[in-house]
Coordinates of C-alpha atoms in Angstrom, one line a residue:
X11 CA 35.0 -36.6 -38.7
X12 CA 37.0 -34.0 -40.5
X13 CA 37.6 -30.9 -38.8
X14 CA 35.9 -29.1 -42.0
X15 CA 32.7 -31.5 -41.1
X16 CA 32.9 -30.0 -37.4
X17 CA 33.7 -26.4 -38.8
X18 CA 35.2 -23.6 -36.2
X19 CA 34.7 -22.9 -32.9
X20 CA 35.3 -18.8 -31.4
X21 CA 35.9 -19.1 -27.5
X22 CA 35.4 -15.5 -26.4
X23 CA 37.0 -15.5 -22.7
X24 CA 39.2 -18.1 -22.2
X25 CA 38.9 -18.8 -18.4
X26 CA 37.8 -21.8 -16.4
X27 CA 35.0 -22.9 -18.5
X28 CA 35.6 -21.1 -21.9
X29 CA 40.0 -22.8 -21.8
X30 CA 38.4 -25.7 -20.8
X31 CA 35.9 -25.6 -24.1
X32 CA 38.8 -24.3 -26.3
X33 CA 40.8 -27.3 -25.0
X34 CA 38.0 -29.8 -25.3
X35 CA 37.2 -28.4 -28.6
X36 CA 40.8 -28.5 -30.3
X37 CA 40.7 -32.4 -28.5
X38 CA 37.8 -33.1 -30.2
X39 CA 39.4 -32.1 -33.4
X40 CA 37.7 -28.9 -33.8
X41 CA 39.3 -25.9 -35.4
X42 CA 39.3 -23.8 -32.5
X43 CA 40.6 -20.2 -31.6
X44 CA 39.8 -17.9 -28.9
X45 CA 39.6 -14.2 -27.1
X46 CA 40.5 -13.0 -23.7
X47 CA 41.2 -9.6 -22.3
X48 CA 43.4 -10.4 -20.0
X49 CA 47.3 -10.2 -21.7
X50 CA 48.6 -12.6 -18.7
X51 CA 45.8 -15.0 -19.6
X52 CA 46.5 -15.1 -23.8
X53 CA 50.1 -15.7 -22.7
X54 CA 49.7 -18.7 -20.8
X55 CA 47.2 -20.0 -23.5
X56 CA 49.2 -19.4 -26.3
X57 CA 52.7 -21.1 -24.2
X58 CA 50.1 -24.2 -24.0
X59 CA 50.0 -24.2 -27.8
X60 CA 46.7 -22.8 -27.9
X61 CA 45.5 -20.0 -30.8
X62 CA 44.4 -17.3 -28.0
X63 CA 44.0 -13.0 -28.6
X64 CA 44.0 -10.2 -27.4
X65 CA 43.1 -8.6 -30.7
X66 CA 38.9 -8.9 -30.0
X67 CA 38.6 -7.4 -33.4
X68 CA 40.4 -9.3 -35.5
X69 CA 39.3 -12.6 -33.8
X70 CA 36.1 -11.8 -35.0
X71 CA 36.9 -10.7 -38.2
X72 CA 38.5 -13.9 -38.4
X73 CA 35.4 -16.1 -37.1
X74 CA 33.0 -14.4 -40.0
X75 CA 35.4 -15.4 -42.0
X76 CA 35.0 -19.4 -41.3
X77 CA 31.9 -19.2 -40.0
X78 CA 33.0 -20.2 -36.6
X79 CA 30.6 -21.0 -34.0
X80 CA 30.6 -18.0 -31.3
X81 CA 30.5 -19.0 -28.0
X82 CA 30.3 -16.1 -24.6
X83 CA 32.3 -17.2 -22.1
X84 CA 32.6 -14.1 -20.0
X85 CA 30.5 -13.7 -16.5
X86 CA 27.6 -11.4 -17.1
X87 CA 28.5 -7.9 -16.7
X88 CA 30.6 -8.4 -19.5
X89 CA 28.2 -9.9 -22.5
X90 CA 26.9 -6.7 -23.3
X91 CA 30.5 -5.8 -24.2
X92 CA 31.3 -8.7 -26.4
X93 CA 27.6 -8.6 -27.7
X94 CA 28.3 -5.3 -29.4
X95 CA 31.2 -6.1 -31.1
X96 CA 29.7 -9.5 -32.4
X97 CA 27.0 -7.2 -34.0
X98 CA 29.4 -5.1 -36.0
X99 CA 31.8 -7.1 -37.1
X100 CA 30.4 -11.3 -36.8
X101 CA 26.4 -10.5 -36.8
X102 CA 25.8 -14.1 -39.2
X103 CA 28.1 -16.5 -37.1
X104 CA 26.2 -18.7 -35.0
X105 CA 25.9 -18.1 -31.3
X106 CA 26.0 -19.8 -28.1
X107 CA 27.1 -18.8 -24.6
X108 CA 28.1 -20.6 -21.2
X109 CA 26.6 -18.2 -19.1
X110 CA 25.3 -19.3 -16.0
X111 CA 21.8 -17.2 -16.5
X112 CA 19.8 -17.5 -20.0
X113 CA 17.1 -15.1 -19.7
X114 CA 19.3 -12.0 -19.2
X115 CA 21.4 -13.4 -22.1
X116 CA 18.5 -13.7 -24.3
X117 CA 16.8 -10.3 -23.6
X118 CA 21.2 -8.3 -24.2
X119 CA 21.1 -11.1 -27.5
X120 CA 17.5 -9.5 -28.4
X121 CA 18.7 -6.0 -27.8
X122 CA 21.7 -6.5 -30.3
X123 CA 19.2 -8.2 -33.0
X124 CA 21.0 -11.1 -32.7
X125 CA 18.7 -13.6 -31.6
X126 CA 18.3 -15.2 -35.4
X127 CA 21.6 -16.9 -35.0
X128 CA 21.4 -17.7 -31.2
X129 CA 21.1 -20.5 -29.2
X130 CA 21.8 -20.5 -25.3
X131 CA 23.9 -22.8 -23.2
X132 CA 25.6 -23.9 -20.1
X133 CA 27.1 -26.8 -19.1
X134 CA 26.5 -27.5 -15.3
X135 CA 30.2 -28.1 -14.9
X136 CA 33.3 -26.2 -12.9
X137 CA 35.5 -25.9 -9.8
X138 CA 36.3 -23.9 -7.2
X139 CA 39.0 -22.6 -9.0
X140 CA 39.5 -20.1 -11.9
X141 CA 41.8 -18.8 -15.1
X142 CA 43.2 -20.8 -17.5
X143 CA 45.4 -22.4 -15.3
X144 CA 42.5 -24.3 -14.0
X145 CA 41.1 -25.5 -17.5
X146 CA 40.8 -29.2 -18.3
X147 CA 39.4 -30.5 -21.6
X148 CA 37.8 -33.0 -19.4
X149 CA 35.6 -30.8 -17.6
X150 CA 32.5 -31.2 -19.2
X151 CA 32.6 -35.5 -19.5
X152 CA 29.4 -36.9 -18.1
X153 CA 28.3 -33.6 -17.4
X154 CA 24.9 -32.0 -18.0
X155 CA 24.5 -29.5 -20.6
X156 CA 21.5 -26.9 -20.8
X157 CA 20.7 -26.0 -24.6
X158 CA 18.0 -23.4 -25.5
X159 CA 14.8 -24.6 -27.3
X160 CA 12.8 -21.3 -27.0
X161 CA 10.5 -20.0 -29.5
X162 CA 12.1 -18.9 -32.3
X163 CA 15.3 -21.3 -32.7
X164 CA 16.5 -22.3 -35.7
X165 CA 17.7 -25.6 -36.9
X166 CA 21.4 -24.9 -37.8
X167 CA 23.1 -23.1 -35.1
X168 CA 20.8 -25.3 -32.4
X169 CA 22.8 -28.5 -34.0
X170 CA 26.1 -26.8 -34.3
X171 CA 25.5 -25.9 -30.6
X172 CA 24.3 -29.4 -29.5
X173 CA 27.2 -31.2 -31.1
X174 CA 29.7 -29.4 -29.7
X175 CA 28.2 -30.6 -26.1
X176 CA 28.2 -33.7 -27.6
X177 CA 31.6 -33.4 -28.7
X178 CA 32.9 -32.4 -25.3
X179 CA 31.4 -35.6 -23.8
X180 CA 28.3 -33.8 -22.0
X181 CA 24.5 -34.8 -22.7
X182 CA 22.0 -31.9 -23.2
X183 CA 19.2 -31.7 -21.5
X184 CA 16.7 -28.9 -23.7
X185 CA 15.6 -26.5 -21.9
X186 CA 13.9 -22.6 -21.9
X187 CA 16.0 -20.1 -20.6
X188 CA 13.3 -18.7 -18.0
X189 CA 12.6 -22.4 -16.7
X190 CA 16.6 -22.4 -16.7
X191 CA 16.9 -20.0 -14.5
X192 CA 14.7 -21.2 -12.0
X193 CA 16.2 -24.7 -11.6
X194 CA 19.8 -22.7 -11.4
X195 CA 18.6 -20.6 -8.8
X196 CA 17.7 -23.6 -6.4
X197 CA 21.0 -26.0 -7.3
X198 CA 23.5 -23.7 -7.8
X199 CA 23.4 -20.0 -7.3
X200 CA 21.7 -21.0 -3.8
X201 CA 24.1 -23.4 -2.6
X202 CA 26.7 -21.0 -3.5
X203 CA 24.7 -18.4 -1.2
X204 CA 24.0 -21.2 1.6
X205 CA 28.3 -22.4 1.2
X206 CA 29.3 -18.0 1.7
X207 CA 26.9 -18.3 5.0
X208 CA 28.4 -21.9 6.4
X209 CA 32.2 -20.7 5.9
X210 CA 31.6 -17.4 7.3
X211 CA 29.8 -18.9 10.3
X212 CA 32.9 -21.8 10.7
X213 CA 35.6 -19.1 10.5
X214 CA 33.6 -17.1 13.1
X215 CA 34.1 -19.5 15.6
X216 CA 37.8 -18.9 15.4
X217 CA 40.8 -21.3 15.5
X218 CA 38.9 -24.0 17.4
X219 CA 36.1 -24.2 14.7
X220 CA 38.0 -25.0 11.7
X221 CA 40.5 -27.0 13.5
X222 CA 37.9 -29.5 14.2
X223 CA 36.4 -29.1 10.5
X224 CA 36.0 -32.0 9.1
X225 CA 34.2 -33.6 5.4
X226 CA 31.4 -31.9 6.2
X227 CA 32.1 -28.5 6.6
X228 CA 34.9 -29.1 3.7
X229 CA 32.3 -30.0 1.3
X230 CA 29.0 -27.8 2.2
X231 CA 32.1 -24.5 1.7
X232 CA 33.4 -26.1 -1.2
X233 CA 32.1 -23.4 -3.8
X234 CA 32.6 -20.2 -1.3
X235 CA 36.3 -21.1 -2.3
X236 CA 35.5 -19.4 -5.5
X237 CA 36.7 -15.8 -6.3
X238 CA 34.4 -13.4 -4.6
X239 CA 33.5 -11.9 -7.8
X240 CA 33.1 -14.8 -9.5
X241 CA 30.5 -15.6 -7.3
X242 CA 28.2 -11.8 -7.6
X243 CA 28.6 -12.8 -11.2
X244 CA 26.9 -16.3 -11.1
X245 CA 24.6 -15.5 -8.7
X246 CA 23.7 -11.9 -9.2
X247 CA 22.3 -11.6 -12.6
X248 CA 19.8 -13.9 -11.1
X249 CA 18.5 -12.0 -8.7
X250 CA 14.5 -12.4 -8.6
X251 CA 15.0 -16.2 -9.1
X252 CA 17.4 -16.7 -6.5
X253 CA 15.7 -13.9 -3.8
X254 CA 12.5 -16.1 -4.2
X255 CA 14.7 -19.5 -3.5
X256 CA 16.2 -17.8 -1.0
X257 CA 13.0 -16.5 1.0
X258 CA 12.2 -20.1 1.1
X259 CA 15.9 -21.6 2.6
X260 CA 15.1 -18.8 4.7
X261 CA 11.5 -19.9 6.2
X262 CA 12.5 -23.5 6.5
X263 CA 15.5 -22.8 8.6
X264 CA 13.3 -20.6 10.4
X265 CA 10.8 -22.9 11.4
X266 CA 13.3 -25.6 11.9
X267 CA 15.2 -22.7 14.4
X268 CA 11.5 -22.4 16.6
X269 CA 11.3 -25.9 16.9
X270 CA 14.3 -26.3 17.9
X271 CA 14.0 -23.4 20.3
X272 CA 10.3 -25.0 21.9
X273 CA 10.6 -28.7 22.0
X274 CA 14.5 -29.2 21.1
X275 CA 13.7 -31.0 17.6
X276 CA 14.5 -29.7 14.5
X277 CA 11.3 -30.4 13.3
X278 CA 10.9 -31.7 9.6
X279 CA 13.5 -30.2 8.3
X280 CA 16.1 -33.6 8.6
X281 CA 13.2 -36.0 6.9
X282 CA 12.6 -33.2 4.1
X283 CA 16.2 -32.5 3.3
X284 CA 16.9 -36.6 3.7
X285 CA 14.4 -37.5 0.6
X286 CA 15.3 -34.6 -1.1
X287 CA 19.3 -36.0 -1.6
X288 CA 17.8 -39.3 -2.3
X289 CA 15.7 -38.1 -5.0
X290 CA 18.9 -36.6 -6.1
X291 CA 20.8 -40.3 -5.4
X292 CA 18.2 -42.0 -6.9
X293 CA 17.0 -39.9 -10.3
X294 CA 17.0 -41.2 -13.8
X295 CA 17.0 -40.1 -17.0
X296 CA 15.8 -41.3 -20.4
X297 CA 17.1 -40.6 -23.6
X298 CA 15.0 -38.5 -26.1
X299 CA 14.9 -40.2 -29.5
X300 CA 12.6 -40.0 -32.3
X301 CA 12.8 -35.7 -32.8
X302 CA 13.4 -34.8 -35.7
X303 CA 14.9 -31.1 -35.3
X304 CA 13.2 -28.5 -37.9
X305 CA 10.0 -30.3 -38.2
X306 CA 6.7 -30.1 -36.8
X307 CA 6.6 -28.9 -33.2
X308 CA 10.6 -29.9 -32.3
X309 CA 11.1 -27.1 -30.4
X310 CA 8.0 -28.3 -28.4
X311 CA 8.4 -31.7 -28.3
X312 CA 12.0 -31.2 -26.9
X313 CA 11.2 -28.8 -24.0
X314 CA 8.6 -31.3 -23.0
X315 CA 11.4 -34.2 -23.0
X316 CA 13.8 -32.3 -20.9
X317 CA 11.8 -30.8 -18.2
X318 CA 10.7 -34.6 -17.7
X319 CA 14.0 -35.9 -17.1
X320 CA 14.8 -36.6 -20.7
X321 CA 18.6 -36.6 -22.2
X322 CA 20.0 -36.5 -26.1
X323 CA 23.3 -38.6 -26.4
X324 CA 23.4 -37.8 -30.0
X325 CA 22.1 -35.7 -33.1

């Protein structure tokens, strides 16, 4: 496929995940270009070879011009920033994002009266690490990819959106942004929470502790490796999600505590947890075929497909 077939792709924040799109994107043969605010970061994507600036304006001058497909890559706090600008200078390009929330993206996308043209995303995908030093255009192979199928959708930029995961070697699973949310809060904003508690607790038994560490303290702290701020971005903007989550991590190590405390057991907590990772182990998915997007109830019929474990390989 010609890169006029695939048409142009606008990275706006060119860190771990957005340099890692922007590289997958130009591998996939793409015309891609990108954003970022930092001057440290456009240098060291533009030494890569990589069409990277500074110049917010004129990138987005430049995607209306080619009708490039928009995609937010910049942690929360920031979206309203970018969102403003896309309204006054890009308000017909398509849209996507890769935030790691979707309602709060939706309601700043509403705000702005862009919502005709958008479709959220994110791809379950990242490391520990950040900046573009850290990007791989390999990040998102085999990975899961959450696309938007709320009410209101369109055909066009939901495809554009779709094959780019596609593109970048990722299935999608279709989901709505306030279900999103939920599941995120439980698989990855709380372990991030849980992995800040464990590390702190391991370093708090000084030089000992984390001399003995071993693979299981190294991979439970994995993610509280990641930039502190990094981390009140991901997991912040989901606040009432991730506070309910959290009341419940908190009432099951609770009761698993008292047990302890009364008859030295830990209760149920070790069978619970134990099917829980197999369930993980062991899940399947299916691939969701016979859609046709833009007719009849397709937006519907997809959300239906993906909260029941259902997958699209291809458009």
């Amino acid at each position: 496929m010609s890169i006029d077939q695939r048409g142009a792709v606008c990275v706006l924040g060119t860190g771990l995940i957005g340099g890692s799109l922007l590289r997958a994107a130009v591998a996939s043969g793409y015309l891609a270009f990108g954003y970022n605010r930092s001057e440290s970061g456009v240098a060291a994507a533009c030494h890569d070879g990589f069409d990277v600036s500074g110049d917010l304006s004129a990138v987005l001058v430049r995607a209306a011009e080619v009708d490039a497909l928009l995609v937010i890559a910049v942690p929360m706090p920031a979206v309203e920033y970018l969102l403003a600008d896309i309204a006054a200078l890009a308000p017909g390009c398509p849209l996507t994002d890769v935030v790691s929330v979707k309602g709060p993206v939706l309601a700043a996308v509403r705000k702005h009266r862009l919502e005709a043209m958008y479709v959220g995303g994110h791809p379950m995908a990242g490391t520990a690490e950040s900046g573009w030093a850290a990007t791989d255009s390999d990040l998102f192979r085999d990975a899961v990819w959450a696309v938007g199928v709320d009410e209101g959708t369109r055909v066009e930029p939901w495809s554009r959106v779709v094959r780019l995961a596609l593109d970048c070697g990722s299935v999608v699973v279709p989901v709505l942004a306030g279900e999103h949310d939920q599941a995120v809060a439980r698989i990855s904003h709380l372990p991030h929470v849980l992995a800040e508690a464990l590390a702190a607790s391991g370093a708090a038994g000084g030089k000992l502790s984390l001399g003995l560490a071993a693979g299981s303290f190294r991979d439970g702290t994995r993610v509280a490796g990641t930039t502190p701020d990094l981390v009140r971005a991901i997991c912040e903007p989901n606040a009432t999600a991730l506070g309910r989550v959290l009341d419940e991590a908190i009432e099951t190590l609770v009761t698993a505590r008292d047990s302890l405390r009364a008859d030295g057991h830990l209760g149920a907590l070790v069978e619970t947890g134990f099917r829980g990772r197999t369930a993980y182990d062991d899940r399947t998915t299916w691939d969701i075929t016979g859609i046709t997007p833009g007719t009849g109830d397709w937006l519907g019929e997809l959300h239906r497909a993906g909260e029941n474990g259902g997958v699209l390989r291809s458009l």
